Coordinates of C-alpha atoms and ligand atoms in Angstrom, one line a residue:
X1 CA -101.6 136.5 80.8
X2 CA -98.4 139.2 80.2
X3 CA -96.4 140.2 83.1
X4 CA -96.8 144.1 83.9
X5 CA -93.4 145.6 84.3
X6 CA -92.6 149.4 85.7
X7 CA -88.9 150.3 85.0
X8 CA -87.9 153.7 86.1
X9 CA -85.0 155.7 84.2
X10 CA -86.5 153.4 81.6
X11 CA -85.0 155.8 78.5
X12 CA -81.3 155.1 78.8
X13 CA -78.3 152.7 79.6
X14 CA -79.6 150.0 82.0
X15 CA -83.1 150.8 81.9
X16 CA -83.2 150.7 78.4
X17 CA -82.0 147.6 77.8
X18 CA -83.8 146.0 80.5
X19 CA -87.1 147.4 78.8
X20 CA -85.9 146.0 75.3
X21 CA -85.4 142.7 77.0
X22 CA -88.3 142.5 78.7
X23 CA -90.2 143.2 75.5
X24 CA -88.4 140.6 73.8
X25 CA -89.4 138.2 77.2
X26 CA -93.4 139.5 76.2
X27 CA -93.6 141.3 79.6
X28 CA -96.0 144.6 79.4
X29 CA -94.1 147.7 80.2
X30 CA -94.8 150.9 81.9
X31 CA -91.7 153.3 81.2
X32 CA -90.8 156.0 83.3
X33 CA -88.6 159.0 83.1
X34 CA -88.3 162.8 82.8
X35 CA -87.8 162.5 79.0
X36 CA -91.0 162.8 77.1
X37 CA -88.9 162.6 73.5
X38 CA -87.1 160.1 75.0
X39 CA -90.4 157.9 76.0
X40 CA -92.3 158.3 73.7
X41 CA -89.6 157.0 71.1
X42 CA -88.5 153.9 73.1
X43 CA -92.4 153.2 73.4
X44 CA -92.9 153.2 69.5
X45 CA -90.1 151.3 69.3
X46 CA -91.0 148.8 72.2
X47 CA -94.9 148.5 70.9
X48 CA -94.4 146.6 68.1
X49 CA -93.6 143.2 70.3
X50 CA -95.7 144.4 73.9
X51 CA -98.0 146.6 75.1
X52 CA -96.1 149.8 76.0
X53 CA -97.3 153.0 78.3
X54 CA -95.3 155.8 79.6
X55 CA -95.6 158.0 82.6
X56 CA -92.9 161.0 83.1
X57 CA -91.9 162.1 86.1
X58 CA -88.6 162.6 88.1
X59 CA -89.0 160.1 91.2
X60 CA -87.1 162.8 93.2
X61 CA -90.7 164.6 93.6
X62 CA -93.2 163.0 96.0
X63 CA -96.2 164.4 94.6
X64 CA -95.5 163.5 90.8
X65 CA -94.8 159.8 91.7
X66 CA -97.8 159.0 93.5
X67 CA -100.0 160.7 90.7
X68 CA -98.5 159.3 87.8
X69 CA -98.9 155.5 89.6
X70 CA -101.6 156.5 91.1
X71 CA -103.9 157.4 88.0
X72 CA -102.7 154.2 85.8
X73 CA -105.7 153.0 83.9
X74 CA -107.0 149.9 85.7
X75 CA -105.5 147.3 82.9
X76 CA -102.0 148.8 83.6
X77 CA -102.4 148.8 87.5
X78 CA -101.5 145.0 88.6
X79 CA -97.5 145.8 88.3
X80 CA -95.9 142.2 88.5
X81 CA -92.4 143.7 88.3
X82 CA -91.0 146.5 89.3
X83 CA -87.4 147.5 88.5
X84 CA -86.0 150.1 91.0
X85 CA -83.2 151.5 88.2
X86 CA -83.7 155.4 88.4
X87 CA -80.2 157.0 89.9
X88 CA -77.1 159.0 89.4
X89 CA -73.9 159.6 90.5
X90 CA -73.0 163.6 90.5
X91 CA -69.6 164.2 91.0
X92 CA -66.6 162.3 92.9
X93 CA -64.5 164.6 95.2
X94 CA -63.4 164.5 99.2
X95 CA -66.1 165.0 101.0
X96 CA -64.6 168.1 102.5
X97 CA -65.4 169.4 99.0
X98 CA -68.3 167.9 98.3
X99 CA -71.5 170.0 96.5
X100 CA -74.1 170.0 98.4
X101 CA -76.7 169.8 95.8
X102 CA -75.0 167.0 94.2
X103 CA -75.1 165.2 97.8
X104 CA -79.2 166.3 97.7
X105 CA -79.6 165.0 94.1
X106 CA -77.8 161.4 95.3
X107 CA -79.9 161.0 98.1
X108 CA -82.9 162.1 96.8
X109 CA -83.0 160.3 93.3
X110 CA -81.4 156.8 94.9
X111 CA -83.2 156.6 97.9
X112 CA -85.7 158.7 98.2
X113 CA -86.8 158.0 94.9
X114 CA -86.7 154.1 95.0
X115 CA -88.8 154.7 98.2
X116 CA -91.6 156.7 96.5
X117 CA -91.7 154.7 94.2
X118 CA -92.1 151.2 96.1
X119 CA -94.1 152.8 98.2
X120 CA -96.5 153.5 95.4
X121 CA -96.6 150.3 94.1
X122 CA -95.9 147.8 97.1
X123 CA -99.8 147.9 98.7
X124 CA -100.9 146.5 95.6
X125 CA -98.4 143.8 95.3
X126 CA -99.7 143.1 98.8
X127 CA -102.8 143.1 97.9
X128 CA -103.1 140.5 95.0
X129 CA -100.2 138.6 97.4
X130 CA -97.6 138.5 94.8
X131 CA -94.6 140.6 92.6
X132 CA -90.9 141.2 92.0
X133 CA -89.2 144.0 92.9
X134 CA -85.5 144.3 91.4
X135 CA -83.6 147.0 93.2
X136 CA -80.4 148.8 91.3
X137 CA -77.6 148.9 93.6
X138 CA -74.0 149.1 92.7
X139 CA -70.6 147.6 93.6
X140 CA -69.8 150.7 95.5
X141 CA -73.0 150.0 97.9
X142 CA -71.0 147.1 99.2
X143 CA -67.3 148.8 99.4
X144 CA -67.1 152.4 99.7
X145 CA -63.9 154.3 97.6
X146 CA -62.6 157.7 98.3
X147 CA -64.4 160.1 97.2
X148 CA -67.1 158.6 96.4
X149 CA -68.8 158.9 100.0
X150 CA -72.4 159.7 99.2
X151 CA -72.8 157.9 96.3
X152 CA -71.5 155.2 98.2
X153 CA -74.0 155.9 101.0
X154 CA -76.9 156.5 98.9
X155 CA -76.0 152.6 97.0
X156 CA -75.5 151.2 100.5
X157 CA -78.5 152.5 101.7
X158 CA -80.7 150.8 98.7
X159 CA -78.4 147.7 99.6
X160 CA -80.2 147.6 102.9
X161 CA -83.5 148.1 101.6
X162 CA -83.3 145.4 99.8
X163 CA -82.7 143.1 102.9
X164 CA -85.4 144.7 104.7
X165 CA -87.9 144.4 101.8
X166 CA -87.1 141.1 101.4
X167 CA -87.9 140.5 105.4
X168 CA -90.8 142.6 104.6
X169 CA -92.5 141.4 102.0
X170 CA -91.2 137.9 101.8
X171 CA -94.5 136.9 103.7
X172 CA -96.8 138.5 100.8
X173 CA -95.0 136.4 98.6
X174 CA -92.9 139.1 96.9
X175 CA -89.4 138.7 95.5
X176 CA -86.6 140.6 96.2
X177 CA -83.5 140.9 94.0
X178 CA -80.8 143.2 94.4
X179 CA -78.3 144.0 91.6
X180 CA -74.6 145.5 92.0
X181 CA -73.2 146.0 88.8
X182 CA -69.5 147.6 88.8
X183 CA -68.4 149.5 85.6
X184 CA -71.4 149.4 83.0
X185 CA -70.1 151.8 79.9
X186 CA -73.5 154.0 80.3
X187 CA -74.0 157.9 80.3
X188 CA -73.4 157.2 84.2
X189 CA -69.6 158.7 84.3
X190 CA -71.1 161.5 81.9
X191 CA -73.3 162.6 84.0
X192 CA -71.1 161.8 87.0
X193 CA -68.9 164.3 85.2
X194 CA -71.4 167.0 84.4
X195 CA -71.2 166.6 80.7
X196 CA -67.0 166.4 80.5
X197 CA -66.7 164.1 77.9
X198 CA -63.3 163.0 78.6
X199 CA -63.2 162.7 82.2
X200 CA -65.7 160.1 81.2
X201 CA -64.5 158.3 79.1
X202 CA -61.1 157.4 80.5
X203 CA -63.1 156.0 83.2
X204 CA -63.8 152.9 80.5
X205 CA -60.7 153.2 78.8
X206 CA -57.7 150.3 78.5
X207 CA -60.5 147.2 79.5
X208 CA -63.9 146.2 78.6
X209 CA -66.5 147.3 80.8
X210 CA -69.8 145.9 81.1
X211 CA -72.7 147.1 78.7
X212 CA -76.3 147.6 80.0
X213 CA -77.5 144.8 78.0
X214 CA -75.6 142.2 80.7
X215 CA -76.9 143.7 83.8
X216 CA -80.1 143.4 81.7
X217 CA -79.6 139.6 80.8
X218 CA -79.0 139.3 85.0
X219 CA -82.3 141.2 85.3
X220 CA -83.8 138.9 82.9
X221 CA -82.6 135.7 85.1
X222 CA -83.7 136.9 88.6
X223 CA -87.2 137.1 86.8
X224 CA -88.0 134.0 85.1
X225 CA -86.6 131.9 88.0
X226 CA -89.1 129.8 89.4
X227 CA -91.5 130.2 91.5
X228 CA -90.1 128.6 94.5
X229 CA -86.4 130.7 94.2
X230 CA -85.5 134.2 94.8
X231 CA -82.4 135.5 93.3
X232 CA -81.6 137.8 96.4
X233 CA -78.4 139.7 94.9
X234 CA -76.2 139.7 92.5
X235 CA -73.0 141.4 91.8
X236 CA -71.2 142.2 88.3
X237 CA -67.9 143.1 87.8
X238 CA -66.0 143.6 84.2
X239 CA -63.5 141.1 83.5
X240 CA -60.9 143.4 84.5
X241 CA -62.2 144.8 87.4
X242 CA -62.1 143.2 91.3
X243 CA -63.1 145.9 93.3
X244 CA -64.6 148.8 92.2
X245 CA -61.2 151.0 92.4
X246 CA -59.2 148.2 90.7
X247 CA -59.4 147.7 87.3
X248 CA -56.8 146.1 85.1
X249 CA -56.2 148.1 82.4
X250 CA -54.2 147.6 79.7
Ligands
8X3_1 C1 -71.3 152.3 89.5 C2 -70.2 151.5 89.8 O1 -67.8 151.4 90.8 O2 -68.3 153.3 89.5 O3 -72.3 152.3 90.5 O4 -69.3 153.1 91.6 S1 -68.9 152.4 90.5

């Protein structure tokens, strides 16, 4: 039978392409996101190869995570996979200057979020005594730049999730795998940036930087291992980058 796979902040960069190649793997997808247009067009371009349903809702909001999961039909409810992606950086400044809202948005959509979220779809994974859980953390979860505190805190924090999930759920027979990409050319810098354009891209310029569809062919791997392994983590850098302040540009 399919694999059932939930991928939140399915409708761009690394959740897209993790949904696109899933459905080229055959895995069943539930897409999730606060973009109706945006949903509905990756699911009629998804459902000519798999089963595709949608379910919008911001994972920063308690009460619309657990009733969107909550009132999946029955054939959609056995999630196999579940890929923790939804998150955000908002802004990059001292923290003596740091927005408060964008330090609420942080914690809220990386952790708080990833927490509804699992915690939504975890008892059933329990239950039938199996699943996969891939977490999205970043490079900066494991080294923390200047300003880039919270983010940092917010990717270090879903960094230690996934070793406690892993300790967790281990015993039910559930996987763990936690990914920390570096610089993946998404709208991540954009919206980092609050829509300035060029502040964002010179983040990418003068090297290649990752694109969404390598984090999703890492993805892909931690998921078809077998049975008996768990990819635990995995970290991604550009070619040109070693940390994720040092990049070689040309
Ligand atoms: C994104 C990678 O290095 O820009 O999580 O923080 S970095």
């Amino acid at each position: 039978m399919a694999r059932i796979a939930l991928i939140t902040g399915a409708t761009s960069g690394i959740g897209k392409a993790t949904a696109t190649a899933f459905a080229d793997a055959g895995i069943n997808l539930i897409l999730c996101g606060r973009r109706q247009d945006r949903l509905d067009s990756l699911q009629e371009y998804l459902s000519t190869k798999v089963a595709v349903t949608t379910l919008n809702y911001d994972v920063r909001n308690k009460v619309e995570v657990f009733q969107a999961i909550n009132t999946l039909p029955d054939e959609w409810k056995n999630i196999d996979i579940l890929v923790n992606n939804a998150g955000n950086a908002h802004g990059l400044s001292p923290i003596q200057d740091g927005d408060v809202d964008d330090w609420d948005a942080m914690i809220d959509g990386n952790v708080q979020g990833l927490l509804y979220v699992s915690k939504a779809i975890i008892p059933g994974m329990v239950e039938r005594q199996q699943g996969h859980i891939v977490n999205l953390s970043s490079v900066a979860g494991k080294y923390t730049y200047a300003n880039g505190a919270v983010y940092c805190a917010s990717k270090a924090a879903v960094e230690a999730l996934s070793e406690g999930m892993r300790m967790d759920l281990t015993q039910h027979g559930i996987k763990i795998t936690n990914i920390a990409p570096g610089a993946v050319e998404t709208e991540f810098s954009l919206v980092r940036f609050k829509g300035d354009e060029a502040r964002a891209q010179k983040v990418y310029e003068g090297f290649e930087p990752i694109q969404p569809e390598d984090v999703a062919d890492a993805i892909v791997y931690a998921i078809n291992t077998p049975a008996r392994v768990t990819v635990a983590d995995i970290v991604l850098y550009a070619k040109a980058q070693s940390a994720p302040t040092v990049i070689h540009r040309k």
